Amino acid sequence: MSIKILVPDMGDFKDVEIIEVLVKVGQLIKKNDSIITLESDKSSVEVPSTQEGVVEKINIKVGDKVNQGDLILNLKSKSIAKEKKEDVNEDKKIEKKVEIEKQKSTKQKEMIPAPPISQSGSKSASPKVRKFARELGANVVEIQGTQRAGRVSEEDVKNFVRSQVTVSSGKIEKKIHKEEYSHEEFGKIELKDIPRVKKLSGPQLVRSWTEIPHVTQHEEIDITEMEQFRSSLYDYYSGEMIKVTPLAFISKALVSALKVFPNFNASIDPNLNKVIYKKYFHLGFAVDTPHGLMVPKIRNIDQMSIKEIGEALKKTSKLCRELKIDKKEFFGGSMTISSLGGIGGTFFTPIINPPEVAILGVGKSFDKLVKLNGKIVSRKILPISLSYDHRIIDGAEGAKFCVYLSECLGKDFAFKLAV
Ligand code: CAO
């Protein structure tokens, strides 16, 4: 007596091609182990086994087109096999062989990420990517796809593998962090899911922090005149005050600086080993939302007035907070501004948003007594923190960039920004 494993319900899919057979005759498989990969023109899916047992006969082959209910393979149930005395020895032999194979692959996997927890489920990825993931001991089901409709790319597999291992003294080890004592030992705790936006941005932040040699330069910019001007802005026709935050001025100054220092409006192409210089000025803005931090881009800021930038900032941050922003608007930036000016604090170390090479952190302006023309006077100071990728921007250029920004926002801001 054998168990039949059939093609499951595949919705609207008909005549779907088998592109991989993942098991062999004699192999012991568990419930939910993947047995075949099907690929339609839309996606590829691994079909899991619905039963546990030893593969007795495989009824399909690569290239066959299947539909719901078609027989994939016959399994010999482990319990039935045990009842039949003559089969016991053979099964034991098979199981031993499987065990040896398992031990062999575990030995290999000690060098690479841990084996997948579950082989079930479906995820969109090409057969090449699936094979690549399997060779590295990863399961595409667990990998966050960055392509259209969450499709997993080869790069996603590499990033996943990187996030799972550490390299110490030439040895690759799986990252396992265990606290010395569990948190419960010290009092009451509560376990919550990490919000989706944070789950998505987490690996990107780790990648940036670990792969990019960051340098952060801090600067105090005297914005006294600019602030006097900003607070006196009014509409010529209606006579109403115009409310624009300092961020609109800072954006204008940053675009001006990017024109003078093109290395900051660049990306590194690791495949071609070249630097890409962007001829457009699309700034990213870190937006604090109830769902987590988002970094949308505002396009062609060089062609906008300060008032228009202020309006675009309000509109874009609203779209983010209401989750109405298009995914594409998170890509294709020149440089990012992370402003905590509306909240508080002075200097911090912003993390570069790859593939960009620099980020400007802005703190809350404060009054400071300074010596000016021999007199002690109170001035409005804006604290900024510029982080840059030291692989293509050197320290002198970073310092010049900050000095230039200071001039753009300083007492001659009106000439520099051509307001
Ligand atoms: N110094 C002093 N005051 C500042 C300031 C600064 N640098 N920047 C803004 N302000 C003031 C504004 O003028 C405004 O004052 P009024 O209420 O009197 O008009 C107030 O602070 C609030 O400004 P805002 O934050 O609403 O507007 P913004 O244009 O400065 O910023 C946005 C827009 C979307 C960037 C902001 O709302 C936001 O989300 N900031 C958080 C970004 C963040 O989390 N960064 C960290 C990323 S790393 O984890």
Coordinates of C-alpha atoms and ligand atoms in Angstrom, one line a residue:
M1 CA 0.0 0.0 0.0
S2 CA 1.4 3.4 -0.9
I3 CA 0.4 7.0 -0.4
K4 CA -0.3 9.1 -3.5
I5 CA 0.9 12.7 -3.5
L6 CA -1.1 14.8 -6.0
V7 CA -0.7 18.2 -7.5
P8 CA -2.6 20.6 -5.1
D9 CA -5.2 23.2 -6.0
M10 CA -3.4 25.9 -8.0
G11 CA -6.2 28.4 -8.5
D12 CA -6.4 29.6 -12.1
F13 CA -3.2 27.9 -13.1
K14 CA -3.5 25.2 -15.8
D15 CA -0.8 23.1 -17.5
V16 CA 2.0 24.4 -15.3
E17 CA 5.5 23.2 -16.1
I18 CA 7.6 21.2 -13.7
I19 CA 11.1 22.9 -13.7
E20 CA 12.7 20.9 -10.9
V21 CA 12.2 17.6 -9.1
L22 CA 13.6 18.0 -5.7
V23 CA 13.4 14.4 -4.4
K24 CA 14.8 11.0 -5.4
V25 CA 13.4 7.4 -5.1
G26 CA 14.4 6.0 -1.7
Q27 CA 14.5 9.4 -0.1
L28 CA 12.8 9.8 3.3
I29 CA 10.8 13.0 3.2
K30 CA 8.8 14.8 5.9
K31 CA 5.5 16.5 5.6
N32 CA 5.9 20.0 4.1
D33 CA 9.3 19.1 2.4
S34 CA 9.4 20.6 -1.1
I35 CA 9.1 17.9 -3.7
I36 CA 8.8 19.7 -7.1
T37 CA 9.0 23.3 -8.4
L38 CA 6.4 24.5 -10.8
E39 CA 6.8 27.6 -12.9
S40 CA 4.2 29.5 -14.8
D41 CA 4.9 32.7 -16.8
K42 CA 3.9 34.6 -13.6
S43 CA 5.8 32.9 -10.8
S44 CA 7.5 29.7 -9.6
V45 CA 6.2 27.7 -6.6
E46 CA 7.6 24.8 -4.6
V47 CA 5.0 22.2 -4.0
P48 CA 5.3 20.6 -0.5
S49 CA 4.5 17.0 0.4
T50 CA 1.3 16.5 2.3
Q51 CA 2.6 13.3 4.0
E52 CA 5.7 11.8 5.5
G53 CA 7.3 8.7 4.0
V54 CA 9.9 7.1 1.7
V55 CA 9.7 7.9 -2.0
E56 CA 8.7 4.8 -3.8
K57 CA 8.0 6.0 -7.3
I58 CA 8.2 9.3 -9.1
N59 CA 5.5 9.7 -11.8
I60 CA 6.6 13.0 -13.3
K61 CA 9.7 14.5 -14.8
V62 CA 11.1 17.9 -15.5
G63 CA 9.3 19.5 -18.5
D64 CA 6.0 17.8 -17.8
K65 CA 2.9 20.0 -17.6
V66 CA 0.6 19.3 -14.7
N67 CA -2.8 20.2 -13.4
Q68 CA -4.6 19.8 -10.1
G69 CA -5.0 16.2 -9.1
D70 CA -2.1 14.8 -11.2
L71 CA -0.1 12.1 -9.5
I72 CA 3.4 13.4 -8.5
L73 CA 4.8 10.5 -6.6
N74 CA 4.0 7.5 -4.4
L75 CA 5.3 7.3 -0.9
K76 CA 5.8 4.3 1.3
S77 CA 4.5 5.1 4.7
K78 CA 7.1 4.6 7.4
S79 CA 4.7 2.8 9.7
I80 CA 3.6 0.4 6.9
A81 CA 7.1 -0.3 6.0
K82 CA 7.9 -1.2 9.6
E83 CA 5.0 -3.7 9.6
K84 CA 6.4 -5.5 6.6
K85 CA 9.4 -7.4 8.0
E86 CA 11.2 -7.9 4.7
D87 CA 11.1 -4.2 4.1
V88 CA 12.5 -3.2 7.4
N89 CA 16.1 -3.9 6.6
E90 CA 15.8 -2.1 3.3
D91 CA 14.1 0.9 4.9
K92 CA 16.7 1.0 7.6
K93 CA 19.4 1.0 4.9
I94 CA 17.6 3.9 3.2
E95 CA 17.2 5.8 6.4
K96 CA 20.8 5.3 7.3
K97 CA 21.8 6.6 3.8
V98 CA 19.5 9.6 4.3
E99 CA 21.0 10.1 7.8
I100 CA 24.5 10.0 6.3
E101 CA 23.5 12.4 3.6
K102 CA 22.0 14.7 6.2
Q103 CA 25.1 14.6 8.3
K104 CA 27.2 15.4 5.3
S105 CA 25.1 18.4 4.4
T106 CA 25.0 19.5 8.0
K107 CA 28.8 19.5 8.0
Q108 CA 28.7 21.7 4.9
K109 CA 26.1 23.9 6.4
E110 CA 28.2 24.6 9.4
M111 CA 30.1 26.9 7.1
I112 CA 26.9 28.6 5.8
P113 CA 23.6 29.8 7.2
A114 CA 21.4 27.4 9.2
P115 CA 19.1 25.2 7.2
P116 CA 15.6 26.5 6.7
I117 CA 13.1 26.0 9.5
S118 CA 10.4 25.1 7.1
Q119 CA 10.4 24.0 3.4
S120 CA 6.8 24.8 2.8
G121 CA 5.1 27.9 1.4
S122 CA 5.5 29.6 -1.9
K123 CA 7.5 32.6 -2.9
S124 CA 8.1 34.3 -6.2
A125 CA 11.7 33.7 -7.4
S126 CA 13.3 32.4 -10.6
P127 CA 14.5 28.8 -10.7
K128 CA 18.1 30.1 -10.9
V129 CA 17.6 32.1 -7.7
R130 CA 16.0 29.2 -6.0
K131 CA 18.9 26.9 -6.9
F132 CA 21.3 29.6 -5.8
A133 CA 19.5 29.9 -2.4
R134 CA 19.4 26.2 -1.9
E135 CA 23.1 25.9 -2.7
L136 CA 23.7 28.4 0.1
G137 CA 21.4 26.5 2.5
A138 CA 18.9 29.3 2.5
N139 CA 15.1 29.0 1.9
V140 CA 13.6 31.6 -0.4
V141 CA 10.4 31.5 1.7
E142 CA 12.3 33.3 4.5
I143 CA 13.9 35.9 2.3
Q144 CA 12.4 39.4 1.9
G145 CA 12.1 40.0 -1.9
T146 CA 12.9 43.6 -3.0
Q147 CA 11.7 43.1 -6.6
R148 CA 8.3 43.8 -8.0
A149 CA 5.5 42.1 -6.1
G150 CA 8.1 40.8 -3.5
R151 CA 10.0 38.6 -6.0
V152 CA 13.3 37.4 -4.6
S153 CA 16.5 38.3 -6.5
E154 CA 20.0 36.8 -6.3
E155 CA 21.1 40.0 -4.5
D156 CA 18.3 39.4 -1.9
V157 CA 19.6 35.9 -1.3
K158 CA 23.2 37.3 -0.8
N159 CA 22.0 40.0 1.6
F160 CA 20.0 37.4 3.5
V161 CA 23.0 35.1 3.8
R162 CA 25.1 38.0 4.9
S163 CA 22.6 38.9 7.6
Q164 CA 22.7 35.4 8.9
V165 CA 26.4 34.9 9.4
T166 CA 29.4 36.5 10.9
V167 CA 33.0 36.1 9.8
S168 CA 35.5 35.9 12.7
S169 CA 39.2 35.1 12.1
G170 CA 38.5 33.7 8.7
K171 CA 35.7 31.4 9.9
I172 CA 32.0 31.8 8.8
E173 CA 29.7 31.3 11.7
K174 CA 25.9 31.6 12.1
K175 CA 24.8 34.6 14.0
I176 CA 23.3 33.4 17.3
H177 CA 22.9 35.8 20.0
K178 CA 21.9 34.4 23.4
E179 CA 21.4 36.6 26.4
E180 CA 23.2 35.4 29.5
Y181 CA 19.9 35.5 31.4
S182 CA 16.4 35.6 29.9
H183 CA 14.5 38.9 30.2
E184 CA 11.7 37.3 32.2
E185 CA 14.1 36.6 35.0
F186 CA 14.2 40.3 35.8
G187 CA 10.5 41.0 35.7
K188 CA 7.3 41.1 33.6
I189 CA 7.8 41.5 29.8
E190 CA 5.7 41.7 26.7
L191 CA 6.5 40.3 23.3
K192 CA 5.4 42.3 20.2
D193 CA 6.0 42.0 16.4
I194 CA 8.5 44.3 14.8
P195 CA 6.4 46.7 12.6
R196 CA 6.6 45.8 8.9
V197 CA 8.4 49.1 7.9
K198 CA 11.1 48.5 10.5
K199 CA 11.5 44.9 9.3
L200 CA 12.1 46.2 5.8
S201 CA 14.5 49.0 6.7
G202 CA 16.4 46.9 9.3
P203 CA 18.6 44.9 6.9
Q204 CA 19.2 48.0 4.8
L205 CA 20.5 49.9 7.9
V206 CA 22.7 46.9 8.9
R207 CA 24.1 46.7 5.4
S208 CA 24.9 50.4 5.3
W209 CA 26.4 50.5 8.8
T210 CA 28.6 47.4 8.2
E211 CA 29.6 47.9 4.6
I212 CA 30.1 51.7 4.2
P213 CA 33.0 53.3 6.0
H214 CA 31.1 56.2 7.6
V215 CA 32.7 59.5 8.6
T216 CA 30.4 62.1 10.4
Q217 CA 31.4 65.7 10.5
H218 CA 29.5 68.1 12.9
E219 CA 29.1 71.8 12.3
E220 CA 27.4 74.8 14.0
I221 CA 25.9 77.1 11.4
D222 CA 25.0 80.6 12.2
I223 CA 21.5 81.1 10.7
T224 CA 20.5 84.3 12.6
E225 CA 19.8 86.3 9.4
M226 CA 18.1 83.5 7.6
E227 CA 15.8 82.9 10.6
Q228 CA 14.9 86.6 10.7
F229 CA 14.1 86.5 7.0
R230 CA 12.1 83.2 7.4
S231 CA 9.9 84.5 10.2
S232 CA 9.2 87.7 8.2
L233 CA 8.0 86.0 5.0
Y234 CA 4.5 87.1 3.9
D235 CA 2.4 86.9 0.8
Y236 CA 2.7 90.1 -1.2
Y237 CA -0.9 90.1 -2.4
S238 CA -2.8 88.7 0.5
G239 CA -0.6 90.1 3.2
E240 CA -0.7 86.7 5.0
M241 CA 2.4 85.2 6.7
I242 CA 4.0 82.4 4.8
K243 CA 4.9 79.5 7.1
V244 CA 8.0 77.6 5.8
T245 CA 10.2 75.5 8.1
P246 CA 14.0 75.8 8.1
L247 CA 14.1 72.5 6.2
A248 CA 13.0 74.1 2.9
F249 CA 16.0 76.5 3.2
I250 CA 18.3 73.7 4.1
S251 CA 17.2 71.7 1.1
K252 CA 17.8 74.6 -1.2
A253 CA 21.3 75.0 0.3
L254 CA 22.0 71.3 0.0
V255 CA 21.1 71.3 -3.7
S256 CA 23.5 74.2 -4.2
A257 CA 26.2 72.3 -2.4
L258 CA 25.6 69.2 -4.5
K259 CA 26.2 71.2 -7.7
V260 CA 29.6 72.4 -6.4
F261 CA 30.5 68.9 -4.9
P262 CA 29.3 66.3 -7.4
N263 CA 30.9 63.5 -5.4
F264 CA 28.0 63.8 -2.9
N265 CA 25.4 63.3 -5.7
A266 CA 26.9 60.0 -6.6
S267 CA 26.6 56.2 -6.1
I268 CA 29.1 53.4 -6.4
D269 CA 28.5 50.7 -8.9
P270 CA 30.1 47.6 -7.3
N271 CA 29.8 45.5 -10.4
L272 CA 31.4 47.9 -12.8
N273 CA 33.7 49.3 -10.1
K274 CA 32.8 52.8 -11.2
V275 CA 31.2 55.9 -9.7
I276 CA 27.8 57.0 -11.1
Y277 CA 27.3 60.8 -11.1
K278 CA 23.7 61.9 -11.1
K279 CA 22.7 64.9 -13.0
Y280 CA 19.4 65.3 -11.2
F281 CA 18.6 66.6 -7.7
H282 CA 16.1 64.4 -6.0
L283 CA 16.4 64.7 -2.2
G284 CA 15.3 62.1 0.3
F285 CA 13.6 63.1 3.6
A286 CA 13.5 60.9 6.7
V287 CA 9.8 61.1 7.7
D288 CA 8.7 59.9 11.1
T289 CA 5.4 58.0 10.7
P290 CA 3.3 55.8 13.1
H291 CA 4.4 52.9 10.9
G292 CA 8.1 53.6 11.2
L293 CA 10.7 55.7 9.4
M294 CA 10.2 56.3 5.7
V295 CA 12.5 58.1 3.3
P296 CA 10.5 59.4 0.2
K297 CA 12.2 61.5 -2.4
I298 CA 11.2 64.9 -3.6
R299 CA 12.2 65.2 -7.3
N300 CA 13.9 68.1 -9.0
I301 CA 14.3 70.3 -6.0
D302 CA 16.7 72.5 -8.0
Q303 CA 13.7 73.7 -10.0
M304 CA 11.5 74.6 -7.0
S305 CA 11.2 77.8 -5.0
I306 CA 11.5 77.6 -1.2
K307 CA 7.7 77.9 -0.8
E308 CA 7.2 75.0 -3.3
I309 CA 9.7 72.9 -1.3
G310 CA 7.8 73.6 1.9
E311 CA 4.5 72.5 0.3
A312 CA 6.1 69.4 -1.3
L313 CA 7.5 68.4 2.2
K314 CA 4.0 68.7 3.7
K315 CA 2.3 66.8 0.9
T316 CA 4.9 64.0 0.8
S317 CA 5.1 63.4 4.5
K318 CA 1.2 63.3 4.6
L319 CA 1.2 60.6 1.9
C320 CA 3.8 58.6 3.9
R321 CA 1.8 58.8 7.1
E322 CA -1.4 57.7 5.3
L323 CA 0.6 54.9 3.5
K324 CA -0.5 56.3 0.2
I325 CA 3.0 56.9 -1.3
D326 CA 4.1 54.9 -4.3
K327 CA 7.0 52.5 -3.7
K328 CA 9.1 53.9 -6.5
E329 CA 9.2 57.2 -4.5
F330 CA 11.6 55.6 -2.0
F331 CA 14.2 55.0 -4.7
G332 CA 16.4 57.1 -7.0
G333 CA 17.7 59.8 -4.6
S334 CA 20.7 62.2 -4.7
M335 CA 21.2 62.6 -0.9
T336 CA 19.0 62.4 2.2
I337 CA 18.2 64.9 4.9
S338 CA 17.3 63.5 8.4
S339 CA 15.8 66.4 10.3
L340 CA 15.1 66.2 14.0
G341 CA 14.8 69.9 14.2
G342 CA 11.1 69.8 14.9
I343 CA 11.7 67.4 17.8
G344 CA 14.9 68.4 19.5
G345 CA 18.5 67.5 20.1
T346 CA 21.7 68.7 18.5
F347 CA 24.3 66.4 16.9
F348 CA 23.9 62.8 15.9
T349 CA 25.4 60.2 13.5
P350 CA 22.9 59.7 10.6
I351 CA 23.3 56.4 8.7
I352 CA 23.8 56.7 4.9
N353 CA 20.9 55.5 2.8
P354 CA 22.5 53.3 0.1
P355 CA 23.0 53.5 -2.8
E356 CA 23.5 57.2 -1.8
V357 CA 26.9 58.2 -0.4
A358 CA 26.0 60.9 2.0
I359 CA 23.3 62.1 4.4
L360 CA 22.7 65.3 6.3
G361 CA 21.5 65.2 9.8
V362 CA 19.8 68.4 11.2
G363 CA 19.3 69.2 14.8
K364 CA 17.1 71.9 16.6
S365 CA 18.5 75.4 16.3
F366 CA 19.5 77.1 19.6
D367 CA 20.6 80.5 20.8
K368 CA 24.3 80.8 21.6
L369 CA 26.4 83.7 22.9
V370 CA 29.3 84.3 20.6
K371 CA 32.0 86.9 20.2
L372 CA 31.4 88.9 17.0
N373 CA 33.4 91.9 16.0
G374 CA 34.7 92.1 19.6
K375 CA 31.3 92.0 21.2
I376 CA 29.4 89.2 22.9
V377 CA 26.1 88.7 21.0
S378 CA 23.4 86.1 20.9
R379 CA 23.1 84.2 17.6
K380 CA 20.8 81.5 16.3
I381 CA 22.9 78.3 15.7
L382 CA 21.8 75.3 13.6
P383 CA 23.6 72.1 14.5
I384 CA 24.3 69.8 11.5
S385 CA 25.9 66.3 11.2
L386 CA 27.1 65.2 7.8
S387 CA 27.8 61.5 7.3
Y388 CA 29.6 60.5 4.1
D389 CA 31.1 57.4 2.5
H390 CA 34.8 57.7 3.0
R391 CA 35.5 55.4 0.0
I392 CA 34.7 58.3 -2.4
I393 CA 34.6 61.4 -0.3
D394 CA 37.7 62.4 1.7
G395 CA 37.8 64.4 4.9
A396 CA 38.9 67.6 3.2
E397 CA 36.0 67.5 0.8
G398 CA 33.6 66.7 3.7
A399 CA 34.9 69.8 5.6
K400 CA 34.6 72.0 2.5
F401 CA 31.1 70.8 2.0
C402 CA 30.1 71.8 5.5
V403 CA 31.8 75.2 5.1
Y404 CA 29.9 75.7 1.9
L405 CA 26.6 74.8 3.5
S406 CA 27.4 77.3 6.3
E407 CA 27.8 80.0 3.7
C408 CA 24.6 79.1 2.0
L409 CA 22.6 79.4 5.2
G410 CA 24.7 82.2 6.8
K411 CA 24.4 85.9 6.6
D412 CA 24.8 86.0 2.8
F413 CA 22.1 83.3 2.3
A414 CA 20.0 85.6 0.1
F415 CA 22.7 85.9 -2.5
K416 CA 23.9 82.2 -2.2
L417 CA 20.4 80.7 -2.6
A418 CA 19.1 83.4 -5.0
V419 CA 15.7 83.4 -3.2
Ligands
CAO1 N1 15.4 74.1 14.4 C1 14.4 74.7 15.1 N2 13.1 74.5 14.8 C2 12.8 73.7 13.7 C3 13.8 73.1 13.0 C4 15.1 73.3 13.3 N3 16.1 72.7 12.7 N4 13.2 72.3 12.0 C5 11.9 72.5 12.2 N5 11.6 73.3 13.2 C6 10.3 73.8 13.7 C7 9.4 74.2 12.5 O1 9.7 75.5 12.1 C8 8.1 74.0 13.1 O2 7.8 75.0 13.9 P1 6.3 75.7 14.1 O3 5.5 74.6 14.6 O4 6.5 76.8 14.9 O5 5.9 76.0 12.7 C9 8.3 72.7 14.0 O6 9.7 72.7 14.3 C10 7.8 71.4 13.4 O7 8.4 71.2 12.1 P2 8.1 69.9 11.3 O8 9.0 68.8 11.9 O9 6.7 69.6 11.3 O10 8.5 70.2 9.8 P3 9.9 70.0 9.1 O11 9.7 70.7 7.8 O12 11.0 70.5 9.9 O13 10.1 68.5 8.9 C11 9.5 66.2 8.4 C12 9.2 67.7 8.1 C13 8.6 65.4 7.5 C14 11.0 65.9 8.1 C15 9.3 66.0 9.9 O14 7.9 66.1 10.2 C16 9.7 64.6 10.4 O15 9.1 63.6 10.2 N6 10.9 64.6 11.1 C17 11.4 63.4 11.7 C18 12.5 62.8 10.9 C19 13.2 61.7 11.6 O16 12.6 60.9 12.3 N7 14.6 61.6 11.4 C20 15.3 60.6 12.1 C21 15.8 59.6 11.1 S1 16.9 58.5 11.8 O17 16.0 57.5 12.6

